[in-house]
Tab-separated table of C-alpha atoms in Angstrom:
chain	number	residue	atom	x	y	z
A	7	GLY	CA	12.353	21.392	-20.933
A	8	THR	CA	8.895	20.138	-21.825
A	9	GLY	CA	9.826	16.510	-22.543
A	10	ASP	CA	10.757	13.537	-20.375
A	11	ASP	CA	14.278	14.364	-19.193
A	12	LEU	CA	16.821	11.869	-17.842
A	13	PHE	CA	19.744	13.203	-15.784
A	14	ILE	CA	22.439	10.501	-15.750
A	15	LEU	CA	25.060	11.445	-13.170
A	16	PRO	CA	28.620	10.076	-13.383
A	17	ASP	CA	30.360	8.431	-10.434
A	18	ASP	CA	32.506	11.487	-9.691
A	19	VAL	CA	31.668	13.405	-6.518
A	20	ASN	CA	34.266	16.100	-7.108
A	21	LEU	CA	32.659	16.976	-10.429
A	22	LEU	CA	29.129	16.775	-9.061
A	23	ALA	CA	29.888	19.057	-6.134
A	24	ALA	CA	29.824	21.881	-8.676
A	25	ILE	CA	26.211	21.086	-9.628
A	26	ALA	CA	24.171	23.348	-7.370
A	27	SER	CA	20.801	22.243	-8.686
A	28	ILE	CA	18.918	20.103	-11.182
A	29	ASP	CA	15.552	21.404	-12.391
A	30	GLY	CA	13.345	19.052	-14.370
A	31	GLY	CA	10.978	21.759	-15.592
A	32	THR	CA	7.209	21.932	-15.435
A	33	PHE	CA	6.296	19.317	-18.048
A	34	GLY	CA	7.282	15.717	-18.664
A	35	ASN	CA	8.512	13.013	-16.313
A	36	ASP	CA	12.010	13.939	-15.223
A	37	THR	CA	14.327	11.396	-13.596
A	38	ILE	CA	17.702	11.441	-11.859
A	39	ASP	CA	19.741	8.288	-12.548
A	40	LEU	CA	22.397	7.430	-9.924
A	41	GLY	CA	22.866	3.908	-11.221
A	42	VAL	CA	26.630	3.997	-11.830
A	43	PHE	CA	27.598	5.276	-8.375
A	44	THR	CA	29.889	2.968	-6.383
A	45	THR	CA	29.379	4.813	-3.070
A	46	ALA	CA	26.240	4.559	-0.926
A	47	LEU	CA	23.941	7.545	-1.457
A	48	THR	CA	21.037	9.143	0.410
A	49	THR	CA	18.338	10.864	-1.637
A	50	SER	CA	15.976	13.059	0.398
A	51	VAL	CA	12.626	14.329	-0.877
A	52	THR	CA	11.830	17.426	1.172
A	53	ALA	CA	8.939	19.320	-0.477
A	54	ARG	CA	6.746	19.656	-3.542
A	55	GLY	CA	8.416	21.051	-6.623
A	56	THR	CA	7.791	24.549	-7.940
A	57	GLY	CA	4.236	24.878	-9.190
A	58	ASN	CA	3.380	21.537	-7.577
A	59	SER	CA	5.419	19.793	-10.260
A	60	GLY	CA	7.390	16.818	-8.948
A	61	PHE	CA	9.513	17.173	-5.838
A	62	THR	CA	12.484	19.066	-4.442
A	63	GLY	CA	15.308	17.495	-2.486
A	64	SER	CA	18.990	16.634	-2.424
A	65	VAL	CA	21.475	13.787	-2.855
A	66	ILE	CA	24.433	13.213	-0.547
A	67	GLU	CA	26.870	10.428	0.169
A	68	THR	CA	25.378	8.368	3.013
A	69	GLY	CA	26.943	9.686	6.204
A	70	GLY	CA	27.229	13.192	4.753
A	71	ALA	CA	30.848	13.005	3.598
A	72	GLU	CA	30.132	14.666	0.228
A	73	THR	CA	27.231	16.459	-1.407
A	74	VAL	CA	26.310	15.015	-4.779
A	75	VAL	CA	23.415	17.302	-5.747
A	76	THR	CA	22.858	20.332	-3.525
A	77	GLY	CA	19.250	20.629	-4.598
A	78	PHE	CA	16.878	19.237	-7.198
A	79	ASN	CA	13.495	20.648	-8.210
A	80	ARG	CA	10.518	19.338	-10.200
A	81	ILE	CA	11.858	15.770	-10.282
A	82	ASP	CA	9.443	12.871	-10.866
A	83	GLY	CA	11.745	9.857	-10.562
A	84	VAL	CA	15.037	8.691	-9.082
A	85	LEU	CA	17.114	5.545	-9.647
A	86	GLY	CA	19.553	4.334	-6.981
A	87	GLY	CA	23.147	3.223	-7.377
A	88	THR	CA	25.005	-0.054	-6.891
A	89	LEU	CA	25.410	-0.066	-3.092
A	90	SER	CA	23.027	0.214	-0.131
A	91	ASP	CA	21.229	3.460	-0.971
A	92	THR	CA	18.672	5.315	1.135
A	93	LEU	CA	15.518	7.123	0.023
A	94	ASN	CA	13.912	9.574	2.459
A	95	LEU	CA	10.311	10.317	1.432
A	96	GLN	CA	9.582	13.125	3.876
A	97	PRO	CA	8.007	16.103	2.071
A	98	LEU	CA	6.863	19.067	4.148
A	99	ASN	CA	4.481	21.925	3.447
A	100	ALA	CA	5.283	24.972	5.601
A	101	GLY	CA	6.882	22.626	8.137
A	102	THR	CA	3.939	20.208	8.231
A	103	PRO	CA	4.487	16.591	7.137
A	104	LEU	CA	2.390	15.660	4.117
A	105	PRO	CA	0.427	12.402	3.928
A	106	GLY	CA	1.634	9.859	1.411
A	107	ASN	CA	0.998	6.534	-0.261
A	108	LEU	CA	3.958	4.246	-0.923
A	109	VAL	CA	3.691	1.266	-3.285
A	110	LEU	CA	6.630	-1.162	-3.322
A	111	ASP	CA	6.355	-3.054	-6.591
A	112	GLY	CA	9.847	-3.720	-7.943
A	113	ALA	CA	10.799	-1.386	-10.778
A	114	GLY	CA	7.234	-0.019	-10.689
A	115	SER	CA	7.551	1.384	-7.163
A	116	ARG	CA	5.935	4.767	-6.612
A	117	TYR	CA	5.402	7.342	-3.864
A	118	THR	CA	2.358	9.651	-4.055
A	119	GLU	CA	1.948	12.789	-1.961
A	120	LEU	CA	-1.771	12.734	-1.236
A	121	VAL	CA	-2.646	16.455	-1.085
A	122	THR	CA	-1.688	17.373	-4.663
A	123	ASN	CA	-1.108	13.790	-5.918
A	124	GLN	CA	2.464	14.452	-6.997
A	125	THR	CA	4.241	11.167	-7.730
A	126	LEU	CA	7.815	9.933	-7.556
A	127	ASP	CA	8.817	6.709	-9.322
A	128	PHE	CA	11.909	4.976	-7.939
A	129	ASP	CA	14.017	1.835	-8.022
A	130	GLY	CA	17.302	0.617	-6.572
A	131	PHE	CA	16.998	1.719	-2.928
A	132	GLU	CA	17.723	-0.648	-0.048
A	133	ASN	CA	16.596	1.636	2.798
A	134	ILE	CA	13.270	3.491	2.492
A	135	ASN	CA	12.074	5.998	5.094
A	136	THR	CA	8.722	7.764	5.082
A	137	GLY	CA	8.015	10.892	7.115
A	138	ASP	CA	5.962	11.877	10.131
A	139	GLY	CA	2.656	12.316	8.297
A	140	THR	CA	-0.098	9.755	7.772
A	141	ASP	CA	1.239	7.158	5.331
A	142	THR	CA	-0.068	3.997	3.710
A	143	VAL	CA	2.373	1.399	2.406
A	144	SER	CA	1.565	-1.524	0.104
A	145	VAL	CA	4.157	-4.236	-0.603
A	146	ASN	CA	2.762	-5.823	-3.760
A	147	THR	CA	5.670	-8.017	-4.884
A	148	ASP	CA	8.753	-9.556	-3.286
A	149	PHE	CA	10.875	-6.589	-2.257
A	150	ALA	CA	14.285	-6.178	-0.610
A	151	ALA	CA	14.600	-3.113	1.629
A	152	ASN	CA	14.635	-1.952	5.210
A	153	LEU	CA	11.425	0.038	5.733
A	154	ASN	CA	10.968	2.795	8.345
A	155	THR	CA	7.636	4.634	8.490
A	156	GLY	CA	8.619	7.454	10.864
A	157	ASN	CA	6.588	8.975	13.686
A	158	GLY	CA	3.304	9.475	11.866
A	159	THR	CA	0.406	7.046	11.752
A	160	SER	CA	1.151	4.367	9.179
A	161	SER	CA	-0.752	1.440	7.701
A	162	VAL	CA	1.471	-1.182	6.077
A	163	THR	CA	0.090	-4.141	4.101
A	164	LEU	CA	1.977	-7.059	2.567
A	165	ALA	CA	0.041	-8.784	-0.208
A	166	ALA	CA	-0.575	-12.522	-0.013
A	167	GLY	CA	2.550	-14.598	-0.564
A	168	VAL	CA	5.059	-11.758	-0.856
A	169	THR	CA	8.333	-11.478	1.051
A	170	LEU	CA	9.807	-8.256	2.412
A	171	THR	CA	13.511	-9.050	2.698
A	172	GLY	CA	14.625	-6.647	5.363
A	173	THR	CA	13.451	-5.048	8.590
A	174	PHE	CA	10.402	-2.971	9.470
A	175	THR	CA	10.519	-0.066	11.939
A	176	SER	CA	7.779	2.354	12.956
A	177	GLY	CA	7.728	5.382	15.246
A	178	SER	CA	5.476	6.895	17.868
A	179	GLY	CA	2.194	6.786	15.913
A	180	ALA	CA	-0.550	4.166	16.196
A	181	ASP	CA	0.568	1.891	13.368
A	182	VAL	CA	-1.053	-1.099	11.678
A	183	LEU	CA	0.993	-3.903	10.101
A	184	LEU	CA	-0.935	-6.512	8.102
A	185	LEU	CA	0.685	-9.591	6.570
A	186	ASN	CA	-1.783	-11.338	4.290
A	187	ALA	CA	-1.798	-15.112	3.823
A	188	GLY	CA	1.686	-16.526	3.301
A	189	ALA	CA	3.471	-13.171	3.478
A	190	THR	CA	6.839	-12.924	5.239
A	191	ILE	CA	9.114	-10.288	6.735
A	192	THR	CA	12.603	-11.791	6.957
A	193	GLY	CA	14.057	-9.388	9.521
A	194	ASN	CA	13.155	-7.843	12.843
A	195	VAL	CA	10.010	-5.771	13.377
A	196	ALA	CA	10.446	-2.858	15.814
A	197	LEU	CA	7.319	-0.858	16.589
A	198	GLY	CA	7.235	2.541	18.280
A	199	ALA	CA	5.569	3.973	21.359
A	200	GLY	CA	2.031	4.118	19.938
A	201	ALA	CA	-0.820	1.627	20.242
A	202	ASP	CA	0.218	-0.647	17.389
A	203	SER	CA	-1.489	-3.636	15.781
A	204	VAL	CA	0.163	-6.554	13.970
A	205	GLN	CA	-2.094	-9.001	12.135
A	206	LEU	CA	-0.718	-12.221	10.663
A	207	ASN	CA	-3.152	-13.938	8.325
A	208	ASN	CA	-2.936	-17.641	7.520
A	209	SER	CA	0.686	-18.895	7.219
A	210	ALA	CA	2.159	-15.382	7.438
A	211	THR	CA	5.433	-15.177	9.374
A	212	ILE	CA	7.983	-12.770	10.802
A	213	ASN	CA	11.386	-14.454	10.635
A	214	GLY	CA	12.888	-12.164	13.242
A	215	THR	CA	11.937	-10.613	16.557
A	216	LEU	CA	8.770	-8.549	17.122
A	217	ASP	CA	9.205	-5.672	19.591
A	218	GLY	CA	6.099	-3.676	20.481
A	219	ASP	CA	7.999	-1.034	22.507
A	220	ALA	CA	5.763	1.139	24.716
A	221	GLY	CA	2.024	1.549	24.160
A	222	SER	CA	-0.776	-1.003	24.074
A	223	ASP	CA	0.210	-3.335	21.218
A	224	THR	CA	-1.749	-6.255	19.775
A	225	LEU	CA	-0.694	-9.401	17.875
A	226	ASN	CA	-3.673	-10.786	15.966
A	227	PHE	CA	-3.922	-14.384	14.660
A	228	SER	CA	-7.702	-14.368	14.130
A	229	ASN	CA	-7.433	-15.245	10.417
A	230	TYR	CA	-4.954	-18.108	10.872
A	231	ALA	CA	-6.373	-21.442	9.687
A	232	SER	CA	-4.287	-23.522	12.098
A	233	ALA	CA	-4.204	-23.479	15.884
A	234	ARG	CA	-1.623	-21.136	17.390
A	235	THR	CA	0.374	-21.603	20.575
A	236	VAL	CA	1.649	-18.445	22.233
A	237	THR	CA	3.919	-18.843	25.251
A	238	LEU	CA	4.130	-15.887	27.619
A	239	GLN	CA	7.585	-15.923	29.181
A	240	ALA	CA	7.791	-12.808	31.336
A	241	ALA	CA	6.378	-9.348	31.898
A	242	ASP	CA	8.466	-6.667	30.214
A	243	ALA	CA	9.808	-4.409	32.954
A	244	THR	CA	10.807	-1.641	30.540
A	245	ASP	CA	7.852	-1.051	28.219
A	246	GLY	CA	5.053	-3.096	29.761
A	247	GLY	CA	3.240	-5.986	28.119
A	248	PHE	CA	4.778	-9.448	27.861
A	249	ASP	CA	7.720	-11.171	26.266
A	250	GLY	CA	6.942	-14.495	24.673
A	251	ALA	CA	7.263	-16.888	21.776
A	252	THR	CA	5.164	-18.286	18.957
A	253	ALA	CA	6.078	-20.339	15.878
A	254	ALA	CA	4.970	-17.626	13.442
A	255	VAL	CA	7.428	-15.105	14.919
A	256	ASN	CA	10.965	-16.331	15.302
């Protein structure tokens, strides 16, 4: 219809398997609510919606055991369930990955496809994957999720003092990861094969391992207010560069 529609789906996969599609219509902000599900779900955004309204995609049980929604169209929001749910933000246009902007801001989190500025509001996802286009990611408040930015070129910024509780993984693009003053990533950071840059501003930390993988990767402490000690332990025989240790990455 023309209003703001909310599709609340029951925790019953056998019933939902009969739902071939959900169409939010051209007008209004239309949302799929998966909040009562007690199985882990994967929601995949695959393209713009009809008439450049919202997005198309699908919802399956994580691991592909059951299909929950075969296809949705013209959807502007999605709410995750009670377990570890996954959101794939990977829209294509004629097979080409579209650039996007991802803002992680609690219940106000939003993804914007940057060609037509279609937006998707979301909450309740513990694993968030962007596609192979050029993406920017801003973590504006404390946020719990594992973040994977795919094989495109990504720029990821944590605001001052915020904590990303989870891991960060990037792909083969030349990616930039910036942790502003006092920001923290609690898990491991695994970069891809591109020439990647990690900048830790004053008091920022990674409370896991930092793996640059292949490519010419840089760890930048130039905005730290205290002296840093970096110990080079050995040359990496697999991907080049050096293995080492520093107090800000542990």
